[in-house]
């Protein structure tokens, strides 16, 4: 999990909102699809850099529950990019000991996409370097709702006593159950909002917002965000640690 670029105090879990593909393309007089295509290149650079830096988990918002409201042609293009990415990159990621995980609602998804996710997850299940978590058809409120439904079902079956429902129990029923919470969340593209991403998990996450559009992102941006994170004083609601 550490490489030549490994730096001290790196966050265990980095989550990214990869925003600004469309604006990047429009600014250059190109179709939005060109921005998404370059976005995949930025994604590849970022995965490589994260693995080198010794980041344990990298969670990328690739398609939100709300993205289905985009024009059909753009949705088709994004799905095709994702399909191509999985087809062409999984073998290399597997060789690099990267574990692929997918979060989000799989109910109602095209069976071919589901099968593709399941294959990538099964192939890389035992890998121990970076965990690459792809958030697809993901929305945090929907995820929390599914977790509540799951817990309610267990209560109805007598498997859980309502008095035993703690934040940890709820966290374990989320798609991210078992993963550490994000230490650092990066959003590119200048907007400063969460857009239904990891709402529960980001209770104590440090946020870094960058004006750069996602297609421009790379190792240097990640390094800068991690540097900013390392300057932060994380107190988790408590007081600063005494150093006397
Ligand atoms: C935001 O840019 C980006 C997305 C909605 C999708 C992110 C997708 C990729 C980086 C490529 C495909 C992903 C994979 C996993 C292969 P935007 O379109 O909202 O940009 P805008 O805010 O400038 O319009």
Short mmCIF file of C-alpha atoms and ligand atoms in Angstrom, two decimals:
data_model
loop_
_atom_site.label_atom_id
_atom_site.label_comp_id
_atom_site.label_asym_id
_atom_site.label_seq_id
_atom_site.Cartn_x
_atom_site.Cartn_y
_atom_site.Cartn_z
CA UNK A 1 0.00 0.00 0.00
CA UNK A 2 3.02 2.26 -0.01
CA UNK A 3 5.18 3.22 -2.93
CA UNK A 4 7.99 5.60 -3.86
CA UNK A 5 5.56 8.54 -3.75
CA UNK A 6 4.26 7.57 -0.30
CA UNK A 7 3.98 10.53 2.10
CA UNK A 8 3.52 10.58 5.83
CA UNK A 9 0.09 11.27 7.32
CA UNK A 10 -1.82 10.39 4.18
CA UNK A 11 -5.57 9.99 4.65
CA UNK A 12 -6.75 6.40 4.84
CA UNK A 13 -9.83 7.11 2.74
CA UNK A 14 -10.20 9.80 0.08
CA UNK A 15 -13.56 10.40 -1.61
CA UNK A 16 -13.81 12.50 -4.77
CA UNK A 17 -16.62 14.30 -6.58
CA UNK A 18 -15.26 14.46 -10.11
CA UNK A 19 -17.02 17.62 -11.30
CA UNK A 20 -16.53 19.93 -14.26
CA UNK A 21 -16.18 17.58 -17.23
CA UNK A 22 -18.89 19.38 -19.20
CA UNK A 23 -17.57 22.88 -18.47
CA UNK A 24 -14.02 21.82 -19.34
CA UNK A 25 -15.22 20.69 -22.77
CA UNK A 26 -17.54 23.64 -23.39
CA UNK A 27 -14.71 26.05 -22.60
CA UNK A 28 -12.74 24.42 -25.40
CA UNK A 29 -15.63 24.44 -27.87
CA UNK A 30 -15.91 20.65 -27.63
CA UNK A 31 -18.93 18.43 -26.93
CA UNK A 32 -19.48 17.45 -23.27
CA UNK A 33 -18.57 13.87 -24.19
CA UNK A 34 -14.98 15.03 -24.80
CA UNK A 35 -14.87 16.22 -21.19
CA UNK A 36 -16.08 12.86 -19.92
CA UNK A 37 -13.49 11.08 -22.06
CA UNK A 38 -10.71 13.21 -20.58
CA UNK A 39 -12.32 12.61 -17.20
CA UNK A 40 -11.52 8.93 -17.50
CA UNK A 41 -7.86 9.83 -18.14
CA UNK A 42 -7.88 11.96 -14.99
CA UNK A 43 -9.43 9.04 -13.13
CA UNK A 44 -6.62 6.74 -14.28
CA UNK A 45 -3.96 9.25 -13.19
CA UNK A 46 -5.66 9.66 -9.84
CA UNK A 47 -5.92 5.94 -9.13
CA UNK A 48 -2.22 5.50 -9.92
CA UNK A 49 -1.24 8.45 -7.72
CA UNK A 50 -3.46 7.32 -4.85
CA UNK A 51 -1.91 3.85 -4.88
CA UNK A 52 1.59 5.36 -4.96
CA UNK A 53 0.84 7.65 -2.04
CA UNK A 54 -0.37 4.76 0.08
CA UNK A 55 -4.02 5.86 0.27
CA UNK A 56 -6.07 2.86 1.43
CA UNK A 57 -9.47 3.63 -0.08
CA UNK A 58 -10.40 5.87 -3.01
CA UNK A 59 -14.12 6.40 -3.58
CA UNK A 60 -15.16 8.04 -6.85
CA UNK A 61 -18.61 9.44 -7.67
CA UNK A 62 -19.00 8.15 -11.20
CA UNK A 63 -22.78 8.37 -11.68
CA UNK A 64 -25.36 9.61 -9.22
CA UNK A 65 -28.97 8.49 -8.76
CA UNK A 66 -29.90 11.95 -10.07
CA UNK A 67 -27.71 11.74 -13.21
CA UNK A 68 -30.48 9.72 -14.94
CA UNK A 69 -32.20 13.07 -15.57
CA UNK A 70 -29.48 14.02 -18.10
CA UNK A 71 -30.15 13.67 -21.84
CA UNK A 72 -30.30 10.04 -23.00
CA UNK A 73 -27.33 10.54 -25.32
CA UNK A 74 -25.10 11.70 -22.45
CA UNK A 75 -26.25 8.83 -20.20
CA UNK A 76 -25.50 6.34 -22.98
CA UNK A 77 -22.05 7.85 -23.44
CA UNK A 78 -21.23 7.73 -19.71
CA UNK A 79 -22.37 4.10 -19.47
CA UNK A 80 -20.26 3.20 -22.47
CA UNK A 81 -17.22 4.92 -20.92
CA UNK A 82 -17.73 3.00 -17.71
CA UNK A 83 -18.14 -0.28 -19.60
CA UNK A 84 -14.94 0.40 -21.55
CA UNK A 85 -13.07 1.41 -18.42
CA UNK A 86 -14.00 -1.82 -16.65
CA UNK A 87 -13.26 -3.95 -19.72
CA UNK A 88 -9.88 -2.40 -20.46
CA UNK A 89 -8.53 -1.46 -17.04
CA UNK A 90 -9.61 -4.23 -14.67
CA UNK A 91 -6.82 -6.62 -15.65
CA UNK A 92 -4.19 -3.96 -15.06
CA UNK A 93 -5.77 -2.90 -11.77
CA UNK A 94 -5.83 -6.54 -10.72
CA UNK A 95 -2.11 -6.87 -11.52
CA UNK A 96 -1.50 -3.77 -9.40
CA UNK A 97 -3.26 -5.56 -6.48
CA UNK A 98 -6.15 -3.05 -6.54
CA UNK A 99 -9.48 -4.23 -5.16
CA UNK A 100 -12.54 -2.93 -7.00
CA UNK A 101 -15.80 -2.38 -5.16
CA UNK A 102 -19.01 -0.81 -6.42
CA UNK A 103 -21.50 1.04 -4.23
CA UNK A 104 -24.95 2.30 -5.19
CA UNK A 105 -28.28 0.75 -6.03
CA UNK A 106 -27.99 -2.23 -8.38
CA UNK A 107 -31.73 -2.91 -8.40
CA UNK A 108 -33.14 -2.26 -11.87
CA UNK A 109 -29.73 -1.81 -13.50
CA UNK A 110 -29.02 -3.37 -16.87
CA UNK A 111 -28.08 -7.01 -16.06
CA UNK A 112 -24.96 -6.67 -18.24
CA UNK A 113 -23.71 -3.78 -16.09
CA UNK A 114 -24.46 -5.71 -12.91
CA UNK A 115 -22.62 -8.75 -14.21
CA UNK A 116 -19.64 -6.58 -15.14
CA UNK A 117 -19.48 -5.13 -11.62
CA UNK A 118 -19.81 -8.57 -10.03
CA UNK A 119 -17.01 -9.99 -12.19
CA UNK A 120 -14.64 -7.12 -11.39
CA UNK A 121 -15.39 -7.43 -7.68
CA UNK A 122 -14.97 -11.21 -7.67
CA UNK A 123 -11.70 -11.10 -9.63
CA UNK A 124 -10.11 -8.53 -7.32
CA UNK A 125 -11.71 -9.60 -4.00
CA UNK A 126 -8.47 -10.84 -2.43
CA UNK A 127 -6.36 -7.85 -3.47
CA UNK A 128 -4.76 -5.93 -0.65
CA UNK A 129 -3.43 -2.65 -2.07
CA UNK A 130 -5.73 0.29 -2.85
CA UNK A 131 -9.49 -0.28 -2.59
CA UNK A 132 -11.06 1.51 -5.54
CA UNK A 133 -14.72 2.14 -4.73
CA UNK A 134 -16.85 3.20 -7.69
CA UNK A 135 -20.08 4.93 -6.70
CA UNK A 136 -22.51 4.16 -9.52
CA UNK A 137 -26.25 4.86 -9.47
CA UNK A 138 -25.36 6.15 -6.04
CA UNK A 139 -27.29 8.56 -3.85
CA UNK A 140 -26.66 8.85 -0.16
CA UNK A 141 -30.30 9.32 0.87
CA UNK A 142 -31.28 6.29 -1.18
CA UNK A 143 -28.44 4.30 0.44
CA UNK A 144 -29.56 5.30 3.94
CA UNK A 145 -33.16 4.44 3.03
CA UNK A 146 -32.09 0.97 1.87
CA UNK A 147 -30.15 0.48 5.10
CA UNK A 148 -33.17 1.50 7.18
CA UNK A 149 -35.37 -0.93 5.24
CA UNK A 150 -32.84 -3.71 5.82
CA UNK A 151 -32.66 -3.01 9.54
CA UNK A 152 -36.46 -2.73 9.81
CA UNK A 153 -36.79 -6.12 8.15
CA UNK A 154 -34.36 -7.63 10.67
CA UNK A 155 -36.31 -6.04 13.51
CA UNK A 156 -39.54 -7.52 12.12
CA UNK A 157 -37.88 -10.95 11.94
CA UNK A 158 -36.71 -10.58 15.54
CA UNK A 159 -33.02 -10.58 14.51
CA UNK A 160 -32.30 -7.09 15.87
CA UNK A 161 -33.67 -5.47 19.00
CA UNK A 162 -34.49 -1.78 18.27
CA UNK A 163 -32.58 -0.87 21.45
CA UNK A 164 -29.43 -2.31 19.85
CA UNK A 165 -29.55 -0.01 16.80
CA UNK A 166 -26.49 2.21 17.16
CA UNK A 167 -24.70 4.48 14.67
CA UNK A 168 -22.25 1.61 14.12
CA UNK A 169 -25.11 -0.77 13.24
CA UNK A 170 -26.51 1.76 10.77
CA UNK A 171 -23.03 2.35 9.29
CA UNK A 172 -22.55 -1.36 8.79
CA UNK A 173 -25.79 -1.63 6.83
CA UNK A 174 -24.72 1.04 4.35
CA UNK A 175 -23.07 0.08 1.05
CA UNK A 176 -19.79 1.25 2.58
CA UNK A 177 -20.15 -1.07 5.61
CA UNK A 178 -16.72 -2.30 6.66
CA UNK A 179 -14.84 0.60 5.05
CA UNK A 180 -13.31 3.41 7.11
CA UNK A 181 -15.12 6.74 6.82
CA UNK A 182 -13.56 9.22 4.39
CA UNK A 183 -10.87 11.37 5.99
CA UNK A 184 -10.75 13.71 3.02
CA UNK A 185 -13.34 14.65 0.43
CA UNK A 186 -12.24 16.50 -2.69
CA UNK A 187 -14.63 18.22 -5.08
CA UNK A 188 -13.32 19.71 -8.29
CA UNK A 189 -15.09 22.20 -10.54
CA UNK A 190 -15.58 25.02 -8.06
CA UNK A 191 -18.93 23.99 -6.54
CA UNK A 192 -19.00 23.62 -2.77
CA UNK A 193 -21.70 21.09 -1.99
CA UNK A 194 -22.07 17.36 -1.30
CA UNK A 195 -24.72 16.56 -3.93
CA UNK A 196 -26.12 13.53 -2.07
CA UNK A 197 -22.69 11.91 -1.68
CA UNK A 198 -21.71 9.96 1.45
CA UNK A 199 -23.83 12.13 3.76
CA UNK A 200 -23.66 9.74 6.72
CA UNK A 201 -20.02 8.82 6.19
CA UNK A 202 -18.76 12.43 5.97
CA UNK A 203 -19.76 13.49 9.50
CA UNK A 204 -16.10 14.28 10.37
CA UNK A 205 -14.53 14.37 6.93
CA UNK A 206 -12.28 17.25 5.91
CA UNK A 207 -13.41 18.95 2.68
CA UNK A 208 -11.12 20.38 0.01
CA UNK A 209 -12.81 22.23 -2.87
CA UNK A 210 -10.76 22.94 -5.96
CA UNK A 211 -11.63 25.29 -8.82
CA UNK A 212 -9.96 23.07 -11.43
CA UNK A 213 -12.20 21.01 -13.71
CA UNK A 214 -11.95 17.24 -13.27
CA UNK A 215 -10.23 16.52 -16.64
CA UNK A 216 -7.29 18.63 -15.42
CA UNK A 217 -6.89 16.65 -12.20
CA UNK A 218 -3.81 14.54 -11.56
CA UNK A 219 -1.15 13.49 -9.07
CA UNK A 220 -0.19 17.08 -8.29
CA UNK A 221 -3.77 18.06 -7.42
CA UNK A 222 -4.15 15.01 -5.20
CA UNK A 223 -0.88 15.82 -3.48
CA UNK A 224 -2.03 19.42 -2.90
CA UNK A 225 -5.35 18.29 -1.43
CA UNK A 226 -3.55 15.84 0.87
CA UNK A 227 -1.18 18.62 1.96
CA UNK A 228 -4.18 20.83 2.81
CA UNK A 229 -5.72 17.92 4.72
CA UNK A 230 -2.54 17.42 6.73
CA UNK A 231 -2.67 21.05 7.89
CA UNK A 232 -6.15 20.56 9.34
CA UNK A 233 -6.72 20.14 13.05
CA UNK A 234 -9.16 17.23 13.35
CA UNK A 235 -10.91 17.24 16.70
CA UNK A 236 -13.95 15.02 16.06
CA UNK A 237 -16.01 17.26 18.34
CA UNK A 238 -13.47 17.03 21.17
CA UNK A 239 -10.64 19.33 22.18
CA UNK A 240 -7.20 19.67 20.68
CA UNK A 241 -4.84 16.96 21.96
CA UNK A 242 -2.61 18.19 24.81
CA UNK A 243 1.05 18.21 23.86
CA UNK A 244 2.54 19.22 27.25
C1 LIG B 1 -19.31 15.61 -13.54
O1 LIG B 1 -19.08 16.47 -14.60
C2 LIG B 1 -18.98 14.26 -13.88
C3 LIG B 1 -19.86 13.23 -14.01
C4 LIG B 1 -21.34 13.36 -13.88
C5 LIG B 1 -19.45 11.89 -14.29
C6 LIG B 1 -18.04 11.54 -13.91
C7 LIG B 1 -17.60 10.60 -14.92
C8 LIG B 1 -16.32 10.39 -15.34
C9 LIG B 1 -15.14 11.04 -14.75
C10 LIG B 1 -16.06 9.48 -16.46
C11 LIG B 1 -16.71 8.14 -16.43
C12 LIG B 1 -16.49 7.37 -15.21
C13 LIG B 1 -15.92 6.14 -15.13
C14 LIG B 1 -15.91 5.42 -13.80
C15 LIG B 1 -15.28 5.47 -16.24
P1 LIG B 1 -20.32 17.27 -15.20
O2 LIG B 1 -20.75 16.59 -16.44
O3 LIG B 1 -21.37 17.43 -14.17
O4 LIG B 1 -19.62 18.63 -15.50
P2 LIG B 1 -20.27 20.08 -15.48
O5 LIG B 1 -20.67 20.36 -14.05
O6 LIG B 1 -19.17 20.95 -15.95
O7 LIG B 1 -21.45 20.04 -16.41
#
